[in-house]
Amino acid sequence: MAFPVDRPRRLRRTETLRSLVRETRLEPSDFILPLFAVTGRGVRKPIGSMPGTAQLSVDNVVEEARSAWKAGVRSIILFGIPDKKDAEGSAAWDANGPVCTGFKALKDALPDMALIADVCLCEYTDHGHCGPLERDARGHLAVANDRTLPLLAKAAVAYAQAGADIVAPSDMMDGRVAAIRRGLDEKGLQETAVLSYAVKYASGFYGPFREAAESAPREGPKDRKAYQMDPANVREARREARLDIEEGADMLMVKPALAYLDVIAEVKRITDLPVAAYNVSGEYSMLKAAAAKGWIDERRVGLEILTGIKRAGADLILTYSALDAARWLQDLA
Ligand code: PBG
């Protein structure tokens, strides 16, 4: 018998054979498109560090979501940029703000689209932290965990009442899934699902998002390391995931995605809940920047990144490339 006997290359010879044995397939319905809503009409203000994305007024949010729907994307997640910020982030639950009015308009225009609300206060606080600041016992300014919880619940209720199907807390306060679940149930919103950013790291990859959402810390602690997770930890990821499962989360998220593929796989291993991964702003910006320089092929590398995230165990992927990728997949089909 000719050596070698075992020849994996036999199944790689043609695209048809490769396709027969392909283990992971991307579909447009795997993607969740993040959008940034601002007040006004006809606003489309490009975000410099994230080419192809923009701050959008509600009319343009609806148009962007409609394009995504037509391309097969079934869900969007909305972030709000308010006109006014304060110490508590009270614009977060403003029923007349861009997020709540955005959800109402989206429900009317695209009744079947799954609408997700990011629940966090950092876009709404004047200091840029994810909850109100308070001096701790030693006089240091820190985000007040327990004072933040009812505010998050209030925001979640406002988004659900405006039409959000799913609320997604991204603040990393302890106990927030339970607080939000209780807040929703008390208002008769038992049907609203909670997608917890259960495993969210203190990551440098959020840099471009903070420009987009105008949410970088400006006062108090200079970063979010005292509430978001240390990038070095994976056992702690299991602990965070388990806590959120116990508190009643319907889905779990790992964020960022690319430097955390092992964490996605680990969370998937310990839960039967759907697992989402956030292909965050810095990951998107790196792809765009290298492609703009002609150093990589955006389409090929973009699909490879998304395939890798799905192969690691993500059932859903939040990605700024959602619309592009949905179109790339149709071209390939
Ligand atoms: C809000 C929030 C952030 C992101 C999603 N929700 C930023 C942060 O924690 O500073 C990041 C998303 C991205 O980088 O694409 N807390």
Coordinates of C-alpha atoms and ligand atoms in Angstrom, one line a residue:
M1 CA 0.0 0.0 0.0
A2 CA 1.3 3.4 -0.9
F3 CA 2.5 5.5 2.0
P4 CA 0.9 7.5 3.6
V5 CA -2.3 5.6 4.1
D6 CA -4.1 8.3 6.0
R7 CA -4.6 11.2 3.5
P8 CA -6.8 14.0 4.9
R9 CA -6.1 15.9 1.7
R10 CA -8.6 13.6 -0.2
L11 CA -11.5 15.5 1.3
R12 CA -10.0 18.9 0.6
R13 CA -9.6 18.4 -3.2
T14 CA -12.6 20.3 -4.4
E15 CA -15.0 22.9 -3.0
T16 CA -17.8 20.4 -3.1
L17 CA -15.9 17.9 -1.1
R18 CA -14.8 20.6 1.4
S19 CA -18.4 21.7 1.7
L20 CA -19.6 18.2 2.4
V21 CA -17.4 17.8 5.4
R22 CA -17.5 21.4 6.7
E23 CA -18.2 21.5 10.4
T24 CA -19.2 25.1 10.9
R25 CA -21.5 27.2 8.7
L26 CA -22.2 30.9 9.1
E27 CA -25.7 32.2 8.4
P28 CA -26.9 35.9 8.4
S29 CA -29.2 34.9 11.3
D30 CA -26.2 34.2 13.5
F31 CA -25.4 37.9 13.5
I32 CA -26.6 40.7 15.8
L33 CA -25.9 44.2 14.4
P34 CA -25.1 47.0 17.0
L35 CA -26.4 50.5 16.2
F36 CA -25.8 53.8 17.9
A37 CA -28.9 56.0 18.2
V38 CA -28.8 59.8 18.7
T39 CA -31.6 62.4 18.8
G40 CA -32.7 64.4 15.8
R41 CA -33.6 63.6 12.2
G42 CA -31.6 62.8 9.2
V43 CA -28.4 62.4 11.3
R44 CA -25.7 60.0 10.0
K45 CA -22.5 61.0 11.8
P46 CA -19.6 58.6 10.8
I47 CA -17.5 57.2 13.6
G48 CA -13.9 57.8 12.6
S49 CA -12.3 54.8 14.3
M50 CA -15.0 52.4 13.0
P51 CA -15.3 52.9 9.2
G52 CA -18.7 52.0 7.9
T53 CA -20.5 52.8 11.2
A54 CA -22.2 56.0 12.3
Q55 CA -24.2 57.6 15.0
L56 CA -27.8 57.5 13.6
S57 CA -31.0 59.4 14.3
V58 CA -34.0 57.1 14.8
D59 CA -35.1 57.5 11.1
N60 CA -31.7 56.2 10.0
V61 CA -31.6 53.5 12.7
V62 CA -34.8 52.2 11.1
E63 CA -33.3 52.4 7.6
E64 CA -30.1 50.6 8.7
A65 CA -32.1 47.9 10.4
R66 CA -34.3 47.5 7.3
S67 CA -31.1 46.9 5.2
A68 CA -29.9 44.4 7.7
W69 CA -33.3 42.6 7.8
K70 CA -33.3 42.4 3.9
A71 CA -29.8 40.8 4.1
G72 CA -31.1 38.1 6.5
V73 CA -29.9 39.6 9.8
R74 CA -32.7 39.1 12.3
S75 CA -31.6 41.1 15.3
I76 CA -30.1 44.5 16.3
I77 CA -28.7 45.8 19.6
L78 CA -29.3 49.5 20.2
F79 CA -26.9 51.8 22.1
G80 CA -28.0 55.4 23.0
I81 CA -26.1 58.6 23.0
P82 CA -28.1 61.1 25.0
D83 CA -28.0 64.9 24.7
K84 CA -27.5 65.4 28.4
K85 CA -25.5 63.4 30.9
D86 CA -25.7 63.5 34.7
A87 CA -24.1 61.8 37.7
E88 CA -26.7 59.0 37.8
G89 CA -27.2 58.5 34.1
S90 CA -30.9 59.3 34.3
A91 CA -31.3 59.8 30.5
A92 CA -30.9 56.0 30.3
W93 CA -34.6 55.4 31.2
D94 CA -35.9 58.5 29.3
A95 CA -39.0 57.3 27.4
N96 CA -38.5 60.1 24.9
G97 CA -34.7 59.4 24.4
P98 CA -33.3 57.9 21.2
V99 CA -33.3 54.3 22.5
C100 CA -36.9 54.2 23.6
T101 CA -38.2 56.1 20.6
G102 CA -35.9 54.0 18.4
F103 CA -37.5 50.7 19.7
K104 CA -41.0 52.1 19.1
A105 CA -40.1 53.0 15.5
L106 CA -38.4 49.7 14.9
K107 CA -41.3 47.7 16.2
D108 CA -43.6 49.5 13.9
A109 CA -41.4 49.3 10.8
L110 CA -39.9 45.8 11.4
P111 CA -42.3 43.9 13.7
D112 CA -40.5 40.6 13.4
M113 CA -37.0 41.8 14.1
A114 CA -35.6 40.8 17.5
L115 CA -34.8 44.0 19.3
I116 CA -32.1 44.0 22.0
A117 CA -31.3 46.9 24.4
D118 CA -27.9 47.3 25.8
V119 CA -28.4 48.1 29.5
C120 CA -25.6 50.2 31.0
L121 CA -25.2 53.7 32.4
C122 CA -21.8 54.6 31.0
E123 CA -23.2 56.4 27.9
Y124 CA -25.4 58.4 30.3
T125 CA -23.2 59.4 33.2
D126 CA -21.2 62.6 33.0
H127 CA -18.2 60.8 34.6
G128 CA -18.4 57.9 32.0
H129 CA -18.6 55.0 34.5
C130 CA -21.2 52.3 34.4
G131 CA -22.9 53.4 37.7
P132 CA -23.0 56.3 40.1
L133 CA -19.7 57.0 41.9
E134 CA -19.4 56.9 45.7
R135 CA -16.6 57.3 48.2
D136 CA -15.7 53.9 49.6
A137 CA -14.8 53.3 53.3
R138 CA -11.3 54.6 52.6
G139 CA -12.4 57.7 50.8
H140 CA -11.7 56.4 47.2
L141 CA -14.2 57.1 44.5
A142 CA -15.7 53.8 43.2
V143 CA -18.8 52.7 41.3
A144 CA -21.5 52.0 43.8
N145 CA -22.7 48.5 43.0
D146 CA -25.9 48.3 45.0
R147 CA -27.1 51.8 44.1
T148 CA -26.6 51.0 40.4
L149 CA -28.9 47.9 40.5
P150 CA -32.3 49.7 40.7
L151 CA -31.2 52.2 38.1
L152 CA -30.4 49.3 35.7
A153 CA -33.7 47.7 36.4
K154 CA -35.5 51.0 35.7
A155 CA -33.7 51.3 32.4
A156 CA -34.4 47.7 31.4
V157 CA -38.1 48.2 32.2
A158 CA -38.2 51.4 30.0
Y159 CA -36.6 49.6 27.1
A160 CA -38.9 46.6 27.4
Q161 CA -42.0 48.9 27.6
A162 CA -40.7 50.6 24.4
G163 CA -40.5 47.3 22.6
A164 CA -37.2 45.6 23.3
D165 CA -37.6 41.8 23.2
I166 CA -34.3 41.3 25.0
V167 CA -32.4 43.4 27.5
A168 CA -28.6 43.0 27.8
P169 CA -26.9 44.3 30.9
S170 CA -23.3 45.1 30.2
D171 CA -22.3 47.0 33.3
M172 CA -20.7 44.1 35.4
M173 CA -22.4 45.0 38.7
D174 CA -22.9 42.0 41.0
G175 CA -26.5 40.9 41.2
R176 CA -27.8 42.9 38.2
V177 CA -29.4 40.0 36.4
A178 CA -31.6 39.2 39.4
A179 CA -32.4 42.9 40.0
I180 CA -33.4 43.3 36.3
R181 CA -35.4 40.1 36.2
R182 CA -37.3 41.1 39.3
G183 CA -37.8 44.7 38.0
L184 CA -39.2 43.3 34.7
D185 CA -41.5 40.7 36.4
E186 CA -42.9 43.3 38.8
K187 CA -44.1 45.3 35.7
G188 CA -45.6 42.3 34.0
L189 CA -42.7 42.0 31.6
Q190 CA -42.1 38.2 32.2
E191 CA -41.7 37.7 28.5
T192 CA -38.7 40.0 28.1
A193 CA -35.6 37.9 28.0
V194 CA -32.2 38.8 29.6
L195 CA -29.0 38.3 27.6
S196 CA -26.3 38.8 30.2
Y197 CA -22.9 40.1 29.3
A198 CA -21.9 37.6 31.9
V199 CA -18.2 37.4 31.1
K200 CA -17.0 40.8 30.2
Y201 CA -13.3 41.7 30.4
A202 CA -11.7 45.0 31.1
S203 CA -10.4 45.2 27.5
G204 CA -8.4 47.7 25.4
F205 CA -10.5 46.5 22.5
Y206 CA -13.4 48.7 23.5
G207 CA -11.4 51.9 22.6
P208 CA -13.2 52.7 19.3
F209 CA -16.6 52.0 20.9
R210 CA -16.0 54.6 23.6
E211 CA -15.4 57.2 20.8
A212 CA -18.6 56.0 19.1
A213 CA -20.7 56.1 22.4
E214 CA -18.9 58.9 24.0
S215 CA -18.5 56.8 27.1
A216 CA -14.8 56.8 28.2
P217 CA -14.3 57.3 31.9
R218 CA -13.7 61.1 32.6
E219 CA -13.7 61.3 36.4
G220 CA -13.1 58.9 39.3
P221 CA -11.3 55.7 38.5
K222 CA -9.4 56.0 35.2
D223 CA -10.5 52.6 33.9
R224 CA -13.1 49.9 34.5
K225 CA -10.8 47.3 36.0
A226 CA -12.5 47.4 39.4
Y227 CA -15.7 46.0 37.9
Q228 CA -14.9 44.3 34.5
M229 CA -12.9 41.1 34.5
D230 CA -9.1 40.6 34.4
P231 CA -8.1 39.3 30.9
A232 CA -6.0 36.7 32.5
N233 CA -8.9 34.7 34.1
V234 CA -11.0 31.8 32.8
R235 CA -12.0 30.1 36.1
E236 CA -13.6 33.4 37.0
A237 CA -15.5 33.3 33.8
R238 CA -17.1 30.1 34.9
R239 CA -18.0 31.7 38.2
E240 CA -19.6 34.7 36.5
A241 CA -21.5 32.5 34.1
R242 CA -22.9 30.3 36.8
L243 CA -24.0 33.3 38.9
D244 CA -25.9 34.7 36.0
I245 CA -27.6 31.4 35.2
E246 CA -28.7 31.2 38.9
E247 CA -30.0 34.7 38.7
G248 CA -32.2 33.9 35.8
A249 CA -30.3 34.9 32.6
D250 CA -31.8 33.5 29.4
M251 CA -28.6 33.8 27.4
L252 CA -25.0 34.5 28.2
M253 CA -22.4 36.6 26.4
V254 CA -18.6 36.5 26.3
K255 CA -16.9 39.8 25.4
P256 CA -14.6 40.5 23.6
A257 CA -14.4 37.5 21.3
L258 CA -11.1 37.1 19.5
A259 CA -8.7 37.1 22.3
Y260 CA -11.2 35.0 24.3
L261 CA -12.1 32.0 22.1
D262 CA -11.1 29.6 24.9
V263 CA -13.4 31.4 27.2
I264 CA -16.3 31.1 24.7
A265 CA -15.6 27.3 24.5
E266 CA -15.4 27.0 28.3
V267 CA -18.7 28.9 28.9
K268 CA -20.4 26.8 26.2
R269 CA -19.2 23.6 27.9
I270 CA -20.8 24.5 31.2
T271 CA -24.2 25.8 30.0
D272 CA -27.1 24.7 27.9
L273 CA -28.2 28.3 27.5
P274 CA -27.5 30.0 24.1
V275 CA -24.1 31.6 24.1
A276 CA -23.3 34.9 22.4
A277 CA -20.0 36.5 21.7
Y278 CA -19.2 40.2 21.0
N279 CA -16.8 40.8 18.2
V280 CA -16.1 44.2 19.6
S281 CA -15.1 47.6 18.2
G282 CA -11.4 47.2 18.4
E283 CA -11.5 43.9 16.6
Y284 CA -13.6 45.5 13.8
S285 CA -11.3 48.5 13.6
M286 CA -8.2 46.3 13.2
L287 CA -9.9 44.4 10.3
K288 CA -11.0 47.7 8.6
A289 CA -7.6 49.4 9.1
A290 CA -5.5 46.4 7.8
A291 CA -7.9 46.0 4.8
A292 CA -7.8 49.7 4.0
K293 CA -4.0 49.4 3.9
G294 CA -4.3 46.5 1.5
W295 CA -2.6 44.2 3.9
I296 CA -5.4 41.7 4.3
D297 CA -8.6 40.8 2.3
E298 CA -11.5 42.2 4.4
R299 CA -14.0 39.7 3.2
R300 CA -11.9 36.6 3.5
V301 CA -10.5 37.6 6.9
G302 CA -13.9 38.9 8.1
L303 CA -15.6 35.6 7.4
E304 CA -12.7 33.7 8.9
I305 CA -12.9 35.7 12.1
L306 CA -16.7 35.1 12.4
T307 CA -16.3 31.4 11.6
G308 CA -13.7 31.1 14.3
I309 CA -16.0 32.7 16.9
K310 CA -18.8 30.3 15.9
R311 CA -16.5 27.3 15.9
A312 CA -15.4 28.2 19.4
G313 CA -19.0 27.8 20.5
A314 CA -20.9 31.0 20.0
D315 CA -24.5 30.5 18.8
L316 CA -24.8 34.3 18.1
I317 CA -22.3 36.9 17.2
L318 CA -22.7 40.6 17.9
T319 CA -20.6 42.2 15.1
Y320 CA -20.3 45.6 13.3
S321 CA -19.6 43.5 10.2
A322 CA -23.1 41.9 10.3
L323 CA -24.5 43.6 7.2
D324 CA -21.3 43.1 5.2
A325 CA -20.9 39.5 6.3
A326 CA -24.6 38.7 5.5
R327 CA -24.0 40.0 2.0
W328 CA -20.7 38.3 1.6
L329 CA -22.4 35.0 2.5
Q330 CA -25.1 35.5 -0.1
D331 CA -22.4 36.2 -2.8
L332 CA -20.7 33.0 -1.8
A333 CA -23.8 30.9 -1.9
Ligands
PBG1 C1 -21.2 49.5 27.7 C2 -20.6 48.7 26.6 C3 -19.3 48.8 26.1 C4 -19.3 47.9 25.0 C5 -20.6 47.4 24.9 N1 -21.4 47.9 25.9 C6 -18.1 49.5 26.5 C7 -17.4 49.4 27.7 O1 -17.7 48.6 28.6 O2 -16.6 50.3 28.0 C8 -18.2 47.7 24.1 C9 -18.5 47.3 22.7 C10 -17.4 47.4 21.7 O3 -16.3 47.7 22.0 O4 -17.7 47.2 20.5 N2 -20.7 49.3 29.0

